[in-house]
Each structure stands twice: as structure tokens, then as C-alpha cells.
Coordinates of C-alpha atoms and ligand atoms in Angstrom, one line a residue:
M1 CA 75.5 93.0 111.2
K2 CA 79.3 93.7 111.7
A3 CA 80.9 95.5 108.8
I4 CA 83.9 97.6 107.7
V5 CA 82.6 101.0 106.9
F6 CA 84.2 104.3 105.9
A7 CA 82.4 107.6 106.1
Q8 CA 85.2 109.7 104.6
H9 CA 88.1 109.1 102.3
G10 CA 91.6 108.7 103.6
G11 CA 94.2 106.2 104.8
P12 CA 93.5 102.8 106.4
E13 CA 92.6 104.6 109.6
V14 CA 89.2 105.7 108.1
L15 CA 88.1 102.0 108.1
Q16 CA 85.8 101.4 111.0
Y17 CA 84.6 98.0 112.3
T18 CA 81.1 98.7 113.3
E19 CA 77.4 97.6 113.4
V20 CA 75.2 98.4 110.4
P21 CA 71.7 97.3 109.3
E22 CA 71.5 94.0 107.3
P23 CA 70.9 94.7 103.6
K24 CA 67.3 94.4 102.3
L25 CA 66.6 92.1 99.4
G26 CA 65.0 93.2 96.1
H27 CA 63.4 91.0 93.5
G28 CA 65.8 88.4 92.3
D29 CA 68.4 89.1 95.0
V30 CA 70.0 86.7 97.4
L31 CA 71.6 87.5 100.8
V32 CA 75.1 86.0 101.2
R33 CA 76.6 85.3 104.6
V34 CA 80.1 86.4 103.7
R35 CA 82.9 84.0 104.9
A36 CA 85.8 85.5 103.1
C37 CA 86.5 88.7 101.1
A38 CA 89.7 89.2 99.2
L39 CA 91.3 92.7 98.8
N40 CA 92.2 94.4 95.6
H41 CA 94.0 97.6 94.7
L42 CA 90.5 98.9 93.8
D43 CA 89.7 98.8 97.5
L44 CA 92.6 101.2 98.2
W45 CA 91.5 103.5 95.4
V46 CA 87.9 103.5 96.6
R47 CA 89.0 104.2 100.2
K48 CA 91.3 107.0 99.2
G49 CA 88.8 108.5 96.7
L50 CA 89.0 108.7 93.0
P51 CA 89.0 112.0 91.0
G52 CA 85.6 112.4 89.2
V53 CA 84.0 109.3 90.9
Q54 CA 81.4 109.8 93.6
I55 CA 81.6 106.9 96.0
P56 CA 78.3 106.7 98.0
L57 CA 79.2 107.3 101.7
P58 CA 79.2 105.6 104.2
H59 CA 80.6 102.8 102.2
I60 CA 81.4 99.1 102.6
P61 CA 84.4 98.0 100.4
G62 CA 85.3 94.6 99.0
S63 CA 84.7 93.1 95.6
D64 CA 85.8 89.4 95.9
I65 CA 83.3 87.5 97.9
A66 CA 82.8 83.8 99.0
G67 CA 80.2 82.6 101.4
E68 CA 76.9 80.8 101.9
I69 CA 73.4 81.7 100.8
A70 CA 71.6 82.9 103.9
K71 CA 68.3 84.0 102.4
V72 CA 66.7 84.2 98.9
G73 CA 64.4 87.0 97.7
E74 CA 61.3 86.8 95.6
G75 CA 61.9 85.5 92.1
V76 CA 65.0 83.5 92.9
T77 CA 64.8 80.1 91.4
R78 CA 68.2 78.4 91.1
T79 CA 69.8 79.2 94.4
K80 CA 69.2 77.4 97.7
V81 CA 69.8 78.5 101.3
G82 CA 73.0 77.0 102.6
Q83 CA 74.7 76.7 99.2
K84 CA 78.4 77.6 99.2
V85 CA 78.9 80.3 96.5
V86 CA 81.4 82.7 95.0
L87 CA 80.1 86.0 93.6
A88 CA 80.9 87.4 90.2
P89 CA 82.3 90.8 91.1
G90 CA 80.7 92.8 88.2
L91 CA 77.2 94.2 88.3
S92 CA 75.5 95.4 85.2
C93 CA 72.0 96.4 83.9
N94 CA 71.4 93.0 82.1
V95 CA 69.1 94.6 79.5
C96 CA 71.4 96.9 77.3
D97 CA 72.9 95.8 73.9
A98 CA 76.3 95.1 75.6
C99 CA 74.7 93.0 78.4
L100 CA 72.6 91.0 75.9
A101 CA 75.6 90.3 73.8
G102 CA 77.3 88.9 76.9
L103 CA 79.7 91.8 77.2
D104 CA 78.6 92.9 80.6
N105 CA 81.9 94.5 81.5
T106 CA 81.3 97.1 78.7
C107 CA 77.8 98.0 80.0
R108 CA 77.5 101.7 80.7
R109 CA 76.1 100.9 84.1
Y110 CA 78.8 98.4 85.0
T111 CA 80.2 98.5 88.5
M112 CA 81.6 96.1 91.1
F113 CA 80.7 95.1 94.6
G114 CA 82.5 97.5 96.9
Y115 CA 82.9 100.2 94.2
L116 CA 79.6 102.1 93.6
V117 CA 77.6 99.7 95.7
D118 CA 78.3 98.1 99.1
G119 CA 80.8 95.2 99.1
G120 CA 81.8 92.2 101.0
S121 CA 83.7 93.5 104.0
A122 CA 80.7 92.6 106.1
E123 CA 78.8 89.7 107.6
Y124 CA 76.2 89.9 104.8
V125 CA 76.0 91.2 101.3
R126 CA 73.1 91.5 98.9
A127 CA 73.7 90.1 95.4
P128 CA 71.6 89.6 92.3
E129 CA 71.1 85.8 91.7
I130 CA 72.8 86.2 88.3
N131 CA 76.1 86.9 90.1
V132 CA 76.1 83.6 92.0
L133 CA 78.4 80.8 91.0
P134 CA 78.8 77.5 92.9
M135 CA 82.0 77.6 94.9
P136 CA 84.7 75.1 93.7
E137 CA 84.5 72.2 96.2
R138 CA 88.3 71.8 96.5
L139 CA 88.7 75.3 97.8
S140 CA 88.4 76.9 101.2
F141 CA 86.3 80.1 101.5
E142 CA 89.6 82.1 101.7
E143 CA 90.9 80.5 98.5
A144 CA 87.6 80.9 96.7
A145 CA 87.5 84.6 97.5
A146 CA 91.0 85.0 96.0
V147 CA 89.8 83.8 92.6
P148 CA 87.3 86.1 90.9
L149 CA 88.7 89.6 90.2
V150 CA 92.3 88.7 89.5
F151 CA 91.7 85.6 87.4
L152 CA 88.9 87.2 85.5
T153 CA 91.0 90.3 84.8
A154 CA 94.1 88.3 83.8
W155 CA 92.0 86.0 81.6
H156 CA 90.3 88.8 79.7
M157 CA 93.7 90.6 79.3
L158 CA 95.7 87.6 78.0
M159 CA 93.1 85.4 76.2
T160 CA 90.5 87.9 75.0
R161 CA 92.3 91.2 74.5
A162 CA 95.8 90.1 73.6
A163 CA 94.6 86.8 72.0
L164 CA 97.7 85.0 73.3
R165 CA 98.7 81.9 71.3
P166 CA 100.8 78.8 72.2
G167 CA 104.5 79.4 71.6
E168 CA 104.4 83.2 72.2
S169 CA 106.3 84.9 74.9
V170 CA 104.7 87.0 77.7
L171 CA 106.3 89.4 80.1
V172 CA 104.3 89.5 83.3
L173 CA 105.1 92.5 85.4
G174 CA 104.6 92.4 89.2
A175 CA 104.2 88.6 89.2
G176 CA 104.0 88.6 93.0
S177 CA 100.7 90.5 93.0
G178 CA 97.3 88.9 92.8
V179 CA 96.7 89.7 89.2
G180 CA 100.4 88.9 88.3
S181 CA 100.2 85.4 89.9
A182 CA 97.0 84.7 88.0
A183 CA 98.6 85.9 84.7
V184 CA 101.7 83.6 85.1
Q185 CA 99.4 80.6 85.5
I186 CA 97.0 81.5 82.6
A187 CA 99.9 82.3 80.2
R188 CA 101.6 79.0 81.2
L189 CA 98.3 77.1 80.6
A190 CA 98.0 78.8 77.2
G191 CA 101.4 77.4 76.2
A192 CA 103.3 80.6 76.3
Q193 CA 106.9 81.3 77.5
V194 CA 106.5 83.3 80.7
I195 CA 109.0 85.9 81.8
A196 CA 108.0 87.1 85.3
T197 CA 109.3 90.2 87.1
A198 CA 109.0 91.0 90.8
G199 CA 110.9 93.1 93.4
S200 CA 112.0 90.3 95.7
D201 CA 113.5 86.8 95.4
A202 CA 110.7 85.4 97.5
K203 CA 108.1 86.7 95.0
L204 CA 110.2 85.4 92.1
A205 CA 110.4 81.9 93.8
K206 CA 106.6 81.9 94.0
A207 CA 106.4 82.9 90.3
K208 CA 108.7 80.1 89.4
E209 CA 106.5 77.6 91.4
L210 CA 103.5 78.9 89.5
G211 CA 105.1 78.2 86.1
A212 CA 107.3 81.1 85.1
D213 CA 110.1 80.1 82.8
E214 CA 112.4 83.1 83.3
L215 CA 112.7 85.5 86.2
I216 CA 113.7 89.2 86.5
N217 CA 114.3 90.9 89.8
H218 CA 113.4 94.5 88.9
S219 CA 114.9 95.9 92.0
K220 CA 118.4 94.7 90.8
Q221 CA 118.0 94.2 87.0
D222 CA 116.8 96.3 84.1
I223 CA 113.6 94.8 82.8
A224 CA 114.1 95.7 79.1
E225 CA 117.7 94.7 79.0
E226 CA 116.9 91.3 80.6
V227 CA 114.0 90.8 78.2
K228 CA 116.3 91.5 75.2
R229 CA 118.9 89.1 76.6
L230 CA 116.3 86.3 77.2
T231 CA 114.6 86.7 73.8
N232 CA 117.7 87.0 71.6
K233 CA 117.2 90.8 71.3
R234 CA 113.7 90.3 69.8
G235 CA 111.5 91.3 72.7
V236 CA 108.2 89.6 73.9
D237 CA 105.0 89.2 72.0
V238 CA 102.8 90.3 74.9
V239 CA 103.5 92.6 77.9
F240 CA 101.1 92.2 80.8
E241 CA 100.9 95.6 82.4
H242 CA 99.2 96.8 85.5
V243 CA 101.9 98.8 87.2
G244 CA 101.6 102.0 85.2
A245 CA 103.9 105.0 85.0
A246 CA 106.8 103.3 86.8
T247 CA 107.2 100.5 84.3
W248 CA 105.6 101.9 81.1
E249 CA 108.8 102.9 79.3
K250 CA 110.5 99.5 80.1
S251 CA 107.4 97.7 79.0
L252 CA 107.4 99.4 75.6
A253 CA 111.1 98.7 75.3
S254 CA 110.5 95.0 75.9
L255 CA 108.0 94.6 73.0
A256 CA 108.9 92.7 69.9
P257 CA 107.8 94.0 66.5
Q258 CA 104.0 93.5 66.3
G259 CA 104.0 93.1 70.0
R260 CA 100.9 93.8 72.1
L261 CA 100.9 95.6 75.4
V262 CA 97.8 95.0 77.4
T263 CA 97.1 96.9 80.6
C264 CA 94.5 96.9 83.4
G265 CA 95.9 99.3 85.9
A266 CA 98.1 102.2 86.8
T267 CA 99.0 101.7 90.5
T268 CA 102.2 103.8 90.2
G269 CA 100.8 106.6 88.2
M270 CA 98.4 107.4 85.3
E271 CA 100.4 109.5 83.0
A272 CA 102.6 107.9 80.3
K273 CA 104.4 109.0 77.1
I274 CA 104.8 107.2 73.8
D275 CA 107.0 108.0 70.8
I276 CA 104.4 107.6 68.0
R277 CA 107.1 106.7 65.5
R278 CA 108.0 103.6 67.5
L279 CA 104.3 102.7 67.8
F280 CA 103.7 102.6 64.1
S281 CA 107.1 101.5 62.8
H282 CA 107.1 98.5 65.2
Q283 CA 103.4 97.9 64.5
W284 CA 102.7 97.6 68.2
S285 CA 99.2 97.3 69.7
L286 CA 98.3 99.0 72.9
L287 CA 95.3 97.3 74.5
G288 CA 93.2 98.4 77.4
S289 CA 91.3 95.8 79.5
Y290 CA 88.7 96.2 82.2
M291 CA 87.6 93.2 84.3
G292 CA 86.0 90.5 82.1
T293 CA 82.6 89.0 81.3
R294 CA 80.5 86.7 83.5
G295 CA 81.0 84.0 80.8
E296 CA 84.8 84.3 81.1
L297 CA 84.5 84.0 84.9
R298 CA 82.7 80.7 84.5
K299 CA 85.6 79.4 82.4
V300 CA 88.1 80.5 84.9
V301 CA 86.2 79.0 87.9
A302 CA 85.9 75.7 86.0
L303 CA 89.7 75.7 85.5
V304 CA 90.2 76.3 89.2
E305 CA 87.7 73.5 89.9
Q306 CA 89.8 71.2 87.6
G307 CA 93.0 72.1 89.5
K308 CA 94.5 73.9 86.5
L309 CA 94.6 77.3 88.1
H310 CA 95.4 77.9 91.7
P311 CA 94.5 80.9 93.8
V312 CA 97.4 82.3 95.8
V313 CA 96.5 83.4 99.3
D314 CA 99.1 85.6 101.0
K315 CA 97.7 86.3 104.4
V316 CA 94.3 86.0 106.1
F317 CA 93.2 88.8 108.5
P318 CA 90.0 88.8 110.7
L319 CA 87.4 91.3 109.4
A320 CA 88.0 93.6 112.4
E321 CA 91.6 94.0 111.2
A322 CA 90.8 95.2 107.7
A323 CA 92.9 98.4 108.3
S324 CA 96.1 96.2 108.8
A325 CA 95.1 94.2 105.7
H326 CA 94.8 97.4 103.6
A327 CA 98.2 98.6 104.9
R328 CA 99.8 95.3 103.9
L329 CA 98.5 95.6 100.3
E330 CA 99.4 99.3 100.2
K331 CA 103.1 98.4 101.1
R332 CA 103.1 95.7 98.4
E333 CA 104.5 93.2 101.0
Q334 CA 102.1 90.5 99.8
I335 CA 102.6 87.5 97.6
G336 CA 99.2 86.8 96.1
K337 CA 95.9 87.8 97.8
V338 CA 95.3 89.4 101.1
V339 CA 92.0 88.0 102.4
L340 CA 89.6 89.0 105.2
K341 CA 87.9 86.2 107.1
V342 CA 84.4 87.0 108.2
Ligands
ZN1 ZN1 74.0 96.7 80.4

């Protein structure tokens, strides 16, 4: 089969479009003919190499996969050849206490397609049947691939970790990104007031279209000052963080008393400072969030099926041009998801 493979870490140039053997199925596995695979910042981290993480090489990246069932392995009962599917990106052991409690994203063996196992930047991918979800009929393969990782992540952050309630205010950083565009929609659906930031007017226009109430252009305006102005000096109840070091200070300065900062990423840097006196005197909560559960993904996909949440596809590249697709995401030129068509 054709696949995007890298044998060493580095820039987009290490991605090779080449021929590799088709994956072999184990008990309970299905073979998916990939039709679309959406990119995430995780793909960039995995390609560049992460300190302390051993990525098996050569490696096929790609966590967000939509396609058709090409083959079913022994023990597969619910899934039929030819069925259009979207894959839950998370893989876990399914037998530990966390997995049995439905908290698969806290499993010690949790990983994702394209992270510690081969992913979907290929014609075929092997997947456990438990990861298969029917693809929402209203979507194209490219749109379906744009759903799982970002909507799941944003849902777990806002609804589960930050326990967002109607009438609260949310600051969504980087609203032009995949996870940001998902967060704007989920926060809006939850009945919150949404303040969105982005670095260009085109990205802000998209955030407005998706339901943002207020817009901040962070290349021209100070985020914390604008938040204070928009909230009558109070600050927001929830800050949706994924940017990291570059915005950390402004994110804290935007929090209302008893505010919650929830974060899932650190694309601009991993080190941050905090004045502990401000943390306790304002009674803030700092919340980490990592992916989400398979159960949450089902809810999110149902909301997409119902037309209440909409994947945002920025640009579709043919699989062979994965290096250009990575470069586009790396330069943060995109609005929504960059997708590979296979
Ligand atoms: Zn487990």
C-alpha cells in the first residue's frame, strides 16, 4: 500500500510517500481503507520527536481517520465490509480499572493512532473494532476525519474538566485552529458567552460565523485588557488554553475570581510561571485535559450527525503532498483542519 512514512525525526522533508506492506489483522481487528486523515499538532510533535518518548521507526503518522471497512478479522461481530466509518483516535488496554470505568483516556497504556502505533496517513490502517464508529451520513470523508480529535478534546476540556454551565463566559484562545473552532461551537451550544481570539481578521470572521460573541485580534490587541473591557473588569469564568507559554500570562490575567483555566496543549512552549498568591487569593482552578473518552466521542459525533456541531475543513491535500500539509499547519496559516485525501 501507499503510505507516508518517516524513518528519522525532522522537518516536513523527512516524510516520504512510499510503498509499505499492508497491516496484518489480529483478533478483533478491522482493516480500514482510509479515505481521509486530518492533521493535528500531535503529528508535528511526533515527526519532530518528543523528549523522553520513543516513537517506533519507521512510522506512519495520522490520528484522525475516516474511511471504509475493507476487511474484518476473526472475532469481529458488529462491523461489515463496505461500511463507512470514523475511528476513535484513542487506543487503550480495555481491561484495566480506568478502561472498565469508561475512562479510557486515563489508561496507563493509552495512545493514539499515529502516536505510538501506525496511523492513517496511508491507504490502509488496522484498528480494533471497539474504535469503529459509523460515519455521520451528512459528512464527506474529509469532514468526518476533521471531527474526532479536536471535538473530543474540546468537549472533554469544556464540559467534563471545566464543567461549563449556561450563562458563563469562556475565552477561547486560537479560535482559528482546529481545537479552537471546535471549542467555540461547543461553548456556544452549552449556552456560554464566547470570547474568541485569533491572529487574523479572516480567522476571527470564521469564529464569528461559528458562534463567537466577541472577538479579539491578538496581533493588534492585548487579550487580558480586552477581556477586562468586555466583562466589565470581572474576567471570564473559563479560559480555554492550548497555546502554552506565549499566552499563559494573559490567560491567567483574564480569569475571573473562581475562574477555571483548562489546557490541552503547549504549542508555543512548555514552561510557565504562576504567582501562587494570585492562585489562592482568586481561588482559581488550573485544569489539565488529555483527549477524552470513547463515550464522550459518541456524544460529539451524535451532535455532528444532528447538525449542531460542524467540522471546519481548511484545505485538503492529496496523501502524496503530506509534507506541504504539515508545513501549512506548522506556519499556522490554516482556519480549521488540514486534511489528507487518500
Ligand atoms: Zn486500560
